[in-house]
Amino acid sequence: MPHSYLKHAVLPLLVVLATLGIALWLPDSAEHPAAQHPYFVFTALGVLAAMLAFSIAGMSFPPLGEAFARKAPFYAGVLSLFCLYNILTAKTALLPVLYFPSPDNIFGVFFEDMPFLLKCLAYSLRLLVLGWIGGIIAGFLTGVAVGFNRHVRYWVLPWVRILGPIPATAWIPIVLVCFPSVVSASAFLIGLAVWFPTTVLTASGIANIEKAYFEAAATLGASKSYTIRKVGIPAAMPHMFLGLFNGTCASFLTLVTAEMLGAKYGIGWYINWQKEMMAYPNVYAGLMVMSLSCFALLTLLFRVRNKVLVWQKGVIQW
Amino acid sequence: MVGGIAISHLGKRFKNPQGEDITALSDISLNIRPGSFVSLIGPSGCGKSTLLRIIAGLEHAEEGEITLDGAPIAGPGCDRGFMFQSHMLFKWMTIYDNVAFGLRARGLYREQAGRVDEMLGIVGLKGFEKHYPHQLSGGMCQRASLARALVGHPKVLLLDEPLGALDAFTRMNIQDEIARIWKEQSMTMVMVTHDVDEAIYMSDSIVVMTPRPGRIKQILDLSDLPRPHARSGDDFLRCRAKVLRILDYGGKIQKPEYAI
Ligand SMILES: Nc1ncnc2c1ncn2[C@@H]1O[C@H](COP(=O)(O)OP(=O)(O)O)[C@@H](O)[C@H]1O
Ligand SMILES: [Mg+2]
């Protein structure tokens, strides 16, 4: 069957059309402040256009069509949730109006405030990447040193155990005094949050390597440093990625808190600031940007991992 | 010819989890001629692996002396290849990279890259260079492991029950390959096995060991049998009966644990 995936596209299409119909023809409740334009309708139309484009592109490029067919039911589900939310807020005002703004107002933020949101995102990413990279490099080095060197293990591991579990944000009072700028202080906190799980899981990954691998390397004439590079570190990679994953999640958490330290811009800062202004549509828009960005970063991390760990059978899927 | 191993009055103790000393090997003396094929056989726990690991330099014996071509063995080295019971291929490397490991580790890869292909050809793994270990069968992994151990021209190849986990036919095929390699590359091989047939088929001499403490009970010399040895026939059966008698399994089965 050439275009059998098309039948999977029918359900999402119907859901989009129903969403559009309800948004356009059901009268709005008067309690919600009117948006400048029907932004939710714009968004739904955009989704409709994207779906049609994918369906048509899928006809001449089957892998795309199949990928779309696999994901289409899920997107239909997401869309019907938005439709339901639209009914509960804009149409009937069943939810408290102040805290649950209409989708028109939420999506309006993207149309009207996009440059500013992007600026905030860029600031957050800068902070995150600075801290994250510092944290994984430090974590990797500490973990490898603890894992392979008896003396480092003796002198350093207890400190890792005692200081590591403290949530990074608890260091704020000290970090603020010690660092010259808010940016460096925030980046340090994020780095700290990434460092701990990366260190611990790298070290435990190394500790759990089967001894016979090292023996095999020794009987093949490999030096200690060659063995660490080619046997120890690759063998500990699965654990390291687990640490990296935990660390990355911790870094998001720390980012939001760190941005309260007096940052100028940033997505966490934006959400917090808009909350204080009681601008809930902006809060929701900020949350959506944040969740999509975190999702994208984690997906990237898992892509990298799947590339690095092709040799592993049955890797955990993200 | 090189690859002669001289062992005299070797003793090795371990501490068990309760902290008590257990004697794994006691007063082991053995001379392994260069270029010979020696099997270590005996019931589980008699110290075969320990003896092999001491030859490899992976364990240190507290008592006695052990030399390779006259030089004391102090630690592991590339002059003694080792094949583990489970293949222990580096699962993050392709088969090619596994086989090339020894050369790369010693900085010889540039000059001897052809040796990797040669070894892969000898063990019949041409065409599987890019595969990862988990994509191959157990027998193929053991072949790759054999190639990896041989790539650097070791004087001695040590094999710790390398075929124990394989099915009977794969086992016989790889036995033949090992026998062929032994003949062509003229190296010393020491193999631990619990399979009497395998020991007779492959070996010049069979070292029969007994446990508690691990000792050599008798050394059987098969070097006057015509090569290649047979897997059946009068000579084979005579040897088999002899080995079983030395191990006290000649008549009725005495220890239920050994009645596989
Ligand atoms: N690393 C070790 N620690 C403690 N005891 C060991 C260790 N290795 C071997 N042994 C003990 O030494 C004895 C001989 O073991 P091994 O050489 O593995 O026997 P075999 O290979 O003949 O089955 C056994 O009693 C075993 O429990
Ligand atoms: Mg053993």
XYZ file of C-alpha atoms and ligand atoms in Angstrom:
606
model
C 0.000 0.000 0.000
C 1.668 3.190 -1.137
C 0.200 5.883 1.088
C -1.250 3.853 3.937
C 0.109 6.350 6.439
C -2.391 8.900 5.141
C -5.121 7.292 7.174
C -3.097 8.086 10.293
C -3.131 11.735 9.290
C -6.936 11.807 9.158
C -7.494 11.823 12.926
C -5.105 14.701 13.674
C -6.570 16.663 10.776
C -10.077 16.183 12.147
C -8.894 17.300 15.578
C -7.328 20.455 14.121
C -10.490 21.228 12.234
C -12.649 20.660 15.324
C -10.326 22.875 17.375
C -10.538 25.579 14.763
C -14.314 25.261 14.532
C -14.785 25.565 18.277
C -12.361 28.488 18.485
C -14.056 30.367 15.660
C -17.746 29.718 16.158
C -18.296 29.170 19.854
C -18.801 32.600 21.439
C -16.085 33.818 23.829
C -16.842 34.412 27.475
C -16.763 38.102 28.326
C -14.626 37.540 31.430
C -11.331 37.060 29.567
C -9.536 40.153 28.327
C -9.747 40.096 24.550
C -6.506 39.480 22.692
C -5.506 41.825 19.911
C -5.893 39.048 17.337
C -7.273 35.489 17.483
C -3.761 34.124 18.049
C -4.918 30.651 18.986
C -6.669 30.384 15.620
C -3.468 31.543 13.946
C -1.542 28.849 15.757
C -4.054 26.145 14.880
C -3.972 27.245 11.240
C -0.186 27.005 11.368
C -0.453 23.471 12.698
C -2.964 22.605 9.982
C -0.633 23.957 7.303
C 2.294 22.014 8.769
C 0.269 18.789 8.811
C -0.822 19.223 5.216
C 2.734 20.010 4.206
C 4.008 16.881 5.948
C 1.310 14.704 4.382
C 2.116 15.975 0.910
C 5.875 15.835 1.400
C 5.439 12.319 2.786
C 3.940 11.162 -0.519
C 7.172 11.767 -2.385
C 9.434 11.083 0.575
C 8.103 8.004 2.412
C 10.355 8.063 5.515
C 9.003 11.503 6.363
C 5.445 10.286 5.821
C 5.996 7.297 8.078
C 7.565 9.412 10.812
C 4.591 11.731 10.603
C 2.131 8.838 10.704
C 3.797 7.497 13.828
C 3.660 10.855 15.622
C 0.320 12.101 14.284
C -1.934 10.467 16.909
C 0.173 11.978 19.673
C -0.042 15.435 18.152
C -3.787 14.957 17.842
C -3.868 14.216 21.571
C -1.880 17.346 22.407
C -4.134 19.402 20.207
C -7.308 18.122 21.804
C -5.879 19.100 25.201
C -5.400 22.637 23.904
C -8.939 22.574 22.554
C -10.253 21.454 25.934
C -8.248 24.196 27.634
C -9.690 26.714 25.221
C -13.203 25.621 26.173
C -12.449 25.722 29.901
C -10.966 29.214 29.711
C -11.839 31.442 26.761
C -15.211 29.915 26.028
C -16.687 29.264 29.461
C -14.282 30.867 32.002
C -14.703 27.796 34.243
C -11.105 28.109 35.504
C -9.992 31.193 37.506
C -9.503 33.816 34.846
C -6.421 35.468 36.346
C -4.314 32.323 36.615
C -5.583 30.470 33.573
C -5.533 32.930 30.694
C -7.092 32.116 27.343
C -4.916 30.447 24.705
C -5.368 33.531 22.531
C -3.544 35.534 25.154
C -0.872 32.893 25.757
C -0.031 32.394 22.081
C -0.273 36.140 21.665
C 2.866 36.455 23.751
C 4.775 34.520 21.112
C 3.519 36.792 18.365
C 4.018 40.040 20.230
C 6.933 39.366 22.576
C 9.024 36.904 20.579
C 12.216 38.978 20.237
C 12.320 39.534 23.956
C 11.643 35.850 24.696
C 14.467 34.882 22.349
C 16.778 37.341 24.030
C 15.939 35.784 27.396
C 16.477 32.319 25.953
C 19.867 33.334 24.599
C 20.928 34.698 27.985
C 19.804 31.501 29.709
C 21.550 29.316 27.164
C 24.762 31.271 27.607
C 24.645 30.746 31.352
C 23.623 27.118 31.029
C 26.295 26.247 28.478
C 29.027 28.033 30.437
C 28.152 26.243 33.657
C 27.324 22.964 32.019
C 30.546 22.650 30.060
C 32.618 23.663 33.073
C 30.689 21.198 35.219
C 31.085 18.206 32.923
C 34.771 18.842 32.324
C 35.398 19.157 36.062
C 33.134 16.176 36.798
C 34.779 14.000 34.170
C 38.278 14.836 35.391
C 37.385 14.324 39.052
C 35.581 11.080 38.273
C 38.429 9.660 36.199
C 41.027 10.692 38.780
C 38.994 9.198 41.635
C 38.307 6.081 39.581
C 41.880 5.329 38.591
C 44.115 6.810 41.253
C 44.287 5.370 44.741
C 45.599 8.561 46.314
C 43.028 10.809 44.701
C 40.330 8.381 45.796
C 41.609 8.511 49.374
C 41.939 12.289 49.602
C 39.197 13.538 47.298
C 36.339 11.047 47.335
C 35.260 11.864 50.938
C 34.966 15.533 49.955
C 32.857 14.619 46.966
C 30.613 12.576 49.232
C 30.282 15.283 51.873
C 29.971 18.360 49.673
C 28.325 16.878 46.589
C 24.854 16.132 47.930
C 24.313 19.737 49.064
C 21.955 21.266 46.506
C 23.983 23.741 44.463
C 21.586 26.559 45.278
C 22.327 26.240 48.998
C 25.753 27.707 48.234
C 24.213 30.964 47.035
C 25.115 33.040 50.113
C 28.781 32.081 49.835
C 29.025 32.061 46.058
C 27.613 35.573 45.812
C 30.399 36.925 47.988
C 33.156 34.987 46.282
C 32.431 35.723 42.645
C 33.006 39.034 40.918
C 29.819 39.047 38.859
C 26.349 37.576 38.909
C 26.994 35.735 35.656
C 30.096 33.982 36.935
C 28.368 33.159 40.219
C 25.359 31.677 38.414
C 27.522 29.729 35.986
C 29.493 28.342 38.905
C 26.306 27.157 40.629
C 25.149 25.412 37.483
C 28.582 23.875 37.053
C 28.457 22.633 40.634
C 25.076 21.028 40.032
C 26.405 19.191 36.959
C 29.745 18.331 38.523
C 28.464 16.155 41.346
C 26.428 13.520 39.460
C 28.983 13.437 36.657
C 31.803 12.801 39.112
C 29.974 10.171 41.111
C 28.713 8.200 38.155
C 32.003 8.404 36.269
C 33.852 7.086 39.307
C 31.320 4.343 39.970
C 31.309 3.440 36.283
C 35.045 2.945 36.434
C 34.826 0.999 39.687
C 32.330 -1.393 38.121
C 34.405 -2.323 35.097
C 35.113 -6.020 34.936
C 38.704 -6.620 36.036
C 39.348 -8.995 33.157
C 39.185 -6.104 30.670
C 42.198 -4.527 32.308
C 43.921 -7.899 32.431
C 43.269 -8.417 28.736
C 44.768 -4.996 28.001
C 47.802 -5.775 30.173
C 48.491 -9.081 28.404
C 48.340 -7.208 25.088
C 51.126 -4.904 26.201
C 49.079 -1.743 26.852
C 50.506 0.884 29.190
C 48.514 2.219 32.121
C 47.603 5.471 30.411
C 46.665 3.726 27.162
C 44.459 1.349 29.135
C 42.722 4.227 30.895
C 42.055 5.992 27.602
C 41.018 3.040 25.482
C 39.534 0.633 28.021
C 38.619 2.359 31.269
C 36.924 5.460 29.941
C 34.925 3.831 27.124
C 33.815 1.031 29.436
C 32.547 3.614 31.949
C 30.738 5.647 29.259
C 27.251 4.245 29.896
C 27.493 5.312 33.535
C 28.973 8.658 32.572
C 26.013 9.443 30.368
C 23.700 8.606 33.237
C 25.595 11.133 35.339
C 25.460 13.641 32.518
C 21.713 13.163 32.246
C 21.190 13.676 35.983
C 23.542 16.632 35.906
C 21.738 18.241 33.001
C 18.392 17.965 34.764
C 19.959 19.459 37.896
C 21.404 22.265 35.788
C 17.922 23.324 34.602
C 16.748 23.469 38.181
C 19.750 25.505 39.253
C 19.436 27.803 36.262
C 15.994 29.000 37.304
C 17.133 29.685 40.845
C 20.400 31.235 39.745
C 18.550 33.668 37.505
C 16.841 35.086 40.561
C 20.195 36.338 41.826
C 19.789 39.580 39.916
C 20.198 38.492 36.332
C 19.250 41.036 33.662
C 17.604 38.609 31.301
C 16.929 34.890 31.186
C 13.994 32.611 30.741
C 13.777 31.713 34.423
C 14.088 35.361 35.297
C 11.342 36.159 32.747
C 8.894 33.659 34.251
C 9.543 34.964 37.727
C 9.277 38.597 36.732
C 6.012 38.090 34.816
C 4.578 36.179 37.759
C 5.218 39.157 39.975
C 3.499 41.368 37.438
C 0.573 38.917 37.460
C 1.028 38.526 33.687
C 0.087 34.870 33.525
C -0.086 34.569 29.740
C 3.603 35.482 29.698
C 4.336 33.000 32.464
C 2.797 30.210 30.406
C 4.593 31.304 27.259
C 7.865 31.374 29.199
C 7.171 27.901 30.576
C 6.538 26.589 27.089
C 9.788 28.053 25.780
C 11.608 26.613 28.751
C 10.170 23.118 28.420
C 10.800 23.003 24.674
C 14.393 24.147 25.159
C 15.089 21.627 27.929
C 13.481 18.937 25.830
C 15.642 19.882 22.863
C 18.808 19.841 24.969
C 18.039 16.455 26.486
C 17.162 15.058 23.081
C 20.484 16.315 21.793
C 22.249 14.679 24.725
C 20.555 11.359 24.002
C 21.380 11.617 20.306
C 25.026 12.091 21.187
C 24.850 9.194 23.591
C 23.315 6.880 21.005
C 26.128 7.808 18.630
C 28.817 7.232 21.246
C 27.279 4.036 22.597
C 26.382 2.305 19.322
C 28.279 -0.682 20.641
C 25.778 -1.146 23.437
C 22.986 -3.615 22.946
C 19.509 -2.381 23.870
C 20.357 1.135 25.044
C 17.792 2.957 27.147
C 15.601 5.092 24.945
C 14.730 8.695 25.699
C 62.922 -21.976 19.531
C 61.587 -19.706 22.250
C 58.732 -19.935 24.721
C 60.111 -22.363 27.291
C 58.607 -22.083 30.748
C 60.280 -23.429 33.860
C 58.280 -23.626 37.071
C 59.799 -24.884 40.290
C 58.216 -25.412 43.704
C 55.548 -22.838 43.067
C 53.063 -22.107 45.849
C 50.134 -19.716 45.945
C 47.725 -18.830 48.740
C 44.559 -16.759 48.686
C 42.533 -15.313 51.503
C 38.926 -16.427 51.457
C 36.162 -13.980 52.451
C 36.473 -15.075 56.089
C 40.123 -14.034 56.024
C 41.484 -17.567 56.248
C 44.359 -18.691 54.058
C 43.524 -21.193 51.369
C 46.276 -22.915 49.464
C 45.456 -22.710 45.772
C 48.723 -24.197 44.572
C 51.301 -26.206 46.428
C 54.764 -27.292 45.279
C 54.143 -27.079 41.548
C 57.136 -27.992 39.412
C 56.765 -28.185 35.682
C 58.874 -27.757 32.610
C 57.171 -26.634 29.442
C 59.317 -27.159 26.357
C 59.445 -24.377 23.791
C 56.884 -24.954 21.075
C 54.963 -27.628 22.928
C 51.242 -27.838 23.598
C 50.441 -28.514 27.230
C 47.004 -29.029 28.751
C 46.163 -28.516 32.410
C 43.291 -30.720 33.433
C 41.606 -31.515 36.696
C 38.431 -30.979 38.679
C 37.161 -27.524 39.376
C 39.065 -25.661 42.100
C 42.373 -27.469 41.656
C 44.173 -24.286 40.698
C 44.415 -24.600 36.907
C 43.366 -21.036 36.258
C 45.578 -19.771 39.053
C 48.597 -21.523 37.564
C 47.820 -20.134 34.122
C 47.346 -16.632 35.512
C 50.688 -16.874 37.297
C 52.345 -17.757 33.985
C 50.575 -14.757 32.446
C 51.842 -12.558 35.267
C 48.315 -11.674 36.347
C 48.873 -13.290 39.749
C 51.982 -13.386 41.833
C 53.116 -16.578 43.532
C 54.570 -16.209 47.036
C 56.688 -19.329 46.784
C 58.887 -20.830 44.124
C 60.224 -19.592 40.847
C 58.870 -19.206 37.384
C 60.826 -18.199 34.304
C 60.140 -17.692 30.626
C 63.201 -18.474 28.518
C 65.290 -18.073 31.634
C 63.953 -14.670 32.690
C 61.751 -14.465 35.798
C 58.112 -13.605 35.109
C 57.293 -10.401 36.995
C 54.043 -9.223 35.428
C 51.868 -9.405 32.365
C 53.491 -8.761 29.026
C 52.852 -9.048 25.327
C 55.174 -12.053 25.016
C 52.391 -14.115 26.598
C 48.962 -13.919 24.972
C 45.939 -14.796 27.091
C 42.542 -16.065 26.038
C 39.823 -15.845 28.634
C 36.956 -18.221 29.210
C 34.484 -15.517 28.232
C 35.964 -13.752 25.255
C 36.526 -10.392 26.992
C 36.535 -8.550 23.701
C 36.295 -4.805 24.267
C 32.635 -4.407 23.459
C 33.010 -0.709 22.576
C 35.397 -1.559 19.731
C 34.743 -3.193 16.415
C 36.223 -6.610 15.775
C 38.971 -4.974 13.714
C 39.874 -2.522 16.474
C 39.870 -5.334 19.014
C 42.333 -7.352 16.981
C 44.444 -4.264 16.306
C 44.496 -3.290 20.004
C 47.797 -4.934 20.899
C 49.625 -3.398 17.937
C 48.200 0.063 18.550
C 48.961 -0.092 22.262
C 52.597 -0.814 21.468
C 52.876 1.677 18.629
C 53.438 -1.039 16.034
C 50.226 -0.576 14.098
C 51.733 1.604 11.353
C 54.301 -0.982 10.374
C 52.205 -4.088 10.940
C 48.646 -3.138 9.989
C 48.630 -6.022 7.518
C 49.001 -8.396 10.421
C 45.460 -7.548 11.588
C 43.940 -8.618 8.282
C 46.142 -11.684 8.252
C 44.920 -12.746 11.710
C 41.294 -12.041 10.829
C 41.769 -14.255 7.779
C 43.381 -17.039 9.791
C 40.465 -17.215 12.229
C 37.890 -16.851 9.439
C 36.468 -13.452 10.359
C 37.069 -11.664 7.062
C 34.052 -9.485 6.392
C 33.204 -8.968 10.075
C 35.749 -6.213 10.707
C 33.136 -3.523 11.274
C 30.895 -5.602 13.549
C 30.682 -5.052 17.273
C 31.126 -8.059 19.577
C 27.440 -8.157 20.523
C 26.585 -8.713 16.875
C 28.576 -11.951 16.672
C 27.971 -15.477 17.958
C 29.929 -16.870 20.900
C 32.157 -18.916 18.623
C 32.991 -15.938 16.424
C 33.798 -13.864 19.489
C 36.215 -16.542 20.698
C 37.813 -16.549 17.243
C 38.222 -12.778 17.420
C 39.648 -13.113 20.899
C 42.124 -15.666 19.559
C 43.142 -13.300 16.778
C 43.546 -10.455 19.258
C 45.801 -12.562 21.483
C 47.942 -13.702 18.537
C 48.349 -10.450 16.646
C 51.520 -9.384 18.452
C 53.431 -12.649 17.881
C 53.490 -13.824 21.507
C 55.953 -16.552 22.392
C 53.347 -18.289 24.491
C 49.584 -18.472 24.193
C 47.697 -19.177 27.416
C 44.138 -20.430 27.070
C 41.772 -20.646 30.054
C 38.959 -22.974 29.015
C 38.388 -20.835 25.956
C 35.949 -23.244 24.343
C 34.071 -24.323 27.452
C 30.913 -22.396 26.655
C 30.617 -23.379 22.993
C 28.527 -26.057 21.343
C 30.274 -29.295 20.386
C 30.698 -28.569 16.663
C 31.926 -25.004 17.029
C 34.238 -26.332 19.651
C 35.767 -28.954 17.394
C 36.169 -26.425 14.574
C 38.006 -23.985 16.783
C 40.101 -26.788 18.264
C 41.264 -27.555 14.744
C 42.016 -23.909 14.107
C 44.018 -23.585 17.295
C 45.921 -26.784 16.456
C 46.693 -25.450 12.986
C 47.853 -22.092 14.315
C 49.998 -23.832 16.897
C 51.706 -25.830 14.164
C 52.115 -22.965 11.705
C 53.218 -20.273 14.126
C 55.353 -22.655 16.173
C 54.570 -21.175 19.561
C 54.123 -22.637 23.000
C 50.516 -23.114 24.076
C 49.217 -23.882 27.558
C 45.529 -24.647 27.765
C 43.299 -25.162 30.779
C 40.435 -27.503 30.082
C 38.066 -29.820 31.878
C 37.441 -31.801 28.727
C 39.581 -34.943 28.608
C 38.920 -35.474 24.880
C 40.013 -31.967 24.068
C 43.181 -32.365 26.102
C 44.136 -35.583 24.325
C 43.313 -34.251 20.874
C 45.393 -31.102 21.260
C 48.303 -31.823 23.586
C 51.882 -33.034 23.631
C 51.554 -33.480 27.343
C 48.702 -33.443 29.792
C 49.237 -32.166 33.318
C 46.697 -33.766 35.611
C 45.991 -31.763 38.760
C 44.092 -32.490 41.963
C 42.535 -30.063 44.437
C 42.913 -29.180 48.106
C 45.653 -28.215 47.841
C 46.222 -27.804 44.107
C 48.988 -30.188 43.106
C 50.234 -31.901 40.007
C 49.240 -35.524 40.267
C 50.821 -36.808 37.093
C 52.154 -35.597 33.772
C 51.206 -37.625 30.741
C 53.539 -37.456 27.752
C 51.795 -37.873 24.396
C 54.602 -36.538 22.237
C 55.315 -39.932 20.673
C 51.766 -40.270 19.331
C 51.584 -39.436 15.622
C 50.350 -35.903 14.864
C 47.654 -34.817 14.267
C 46.037 -36.721 17.079
C 42.734 -38.464 16.451
C 39.457 -37.900 18.221
C 38.907 -41.660 18.377
C 40.785 -44.910 17.833
C 42.952 -47.143 19.989
C 45.584 -44.593 20.999
C 42.927 -42.099 21.902
C 40.919 -44.544 23.978
C 44.019 -45.779 25.774
C 44.960 -42.231 26.690
C 41.457 -41.428 27.743
C 41.291 -44.435 30.045
C 44.628 -43.480 31.526
C 43.672 -39.873 32.242
C 40.384 -40.931 33.787
C 42.163 -43.475 35.931
C 44.608 -40.831 37.181
C 41.669 -38.621 38.030
C 39.950 -41.536 39.837
C 37.095 -41.569 37.389
C 38.204 -44.784 35.714
C 35.471 -46.956 37.120
C 32.247 -45.844 38.643
C 31.544 -42.172 39.039
C 32.559 -41.277 42.544
C 31.813 -37.608 42.970
C 28.291 -36.715 41.897
C 29.266 -33.091 41.147
C 31.499 -34.272 38.336
C 28.799 -36.422 36.714
C 27.725 -33.812 34.198
N 41.145 -14.155 43.547
C 40.916 -15.177 44.388
N 40.634 -14.939 45.688
C 40.420 -15.947 46.549
N 40.467 -17.251 46.226
C 40.748 -17.570 44.945
C 40.981 -16.545 43.962
N 41.224 -17.153 42.779
C 41.147 -18.483 43.014
N 40.861 -18.742 44.308
C 40.736 -20.064 44.919
O 41.829 -20.837 44.519
C 41.423 -22.149 44.201
C 41.819 -22.493 42.792
O 41.035 -21.724 41.904
P 41.174 -21.813 40.321
O 42.587 -21.667 39.956
O 40.220 -20.860 39.736
O 40.689 -23.309 40.031
P 40.283 -23.980 38.651
O 40.566 -23.029 37.543
O 41.082 -25.221 38.594
O 38.841 -24.317 38.756
C 39.936 -22.215 44.461
O 39.733 -22.779 45.725
C 39.510 -20.787 44.430
O 38.413 -20.589 45.285
Mg 39.270 -22.066 36.110
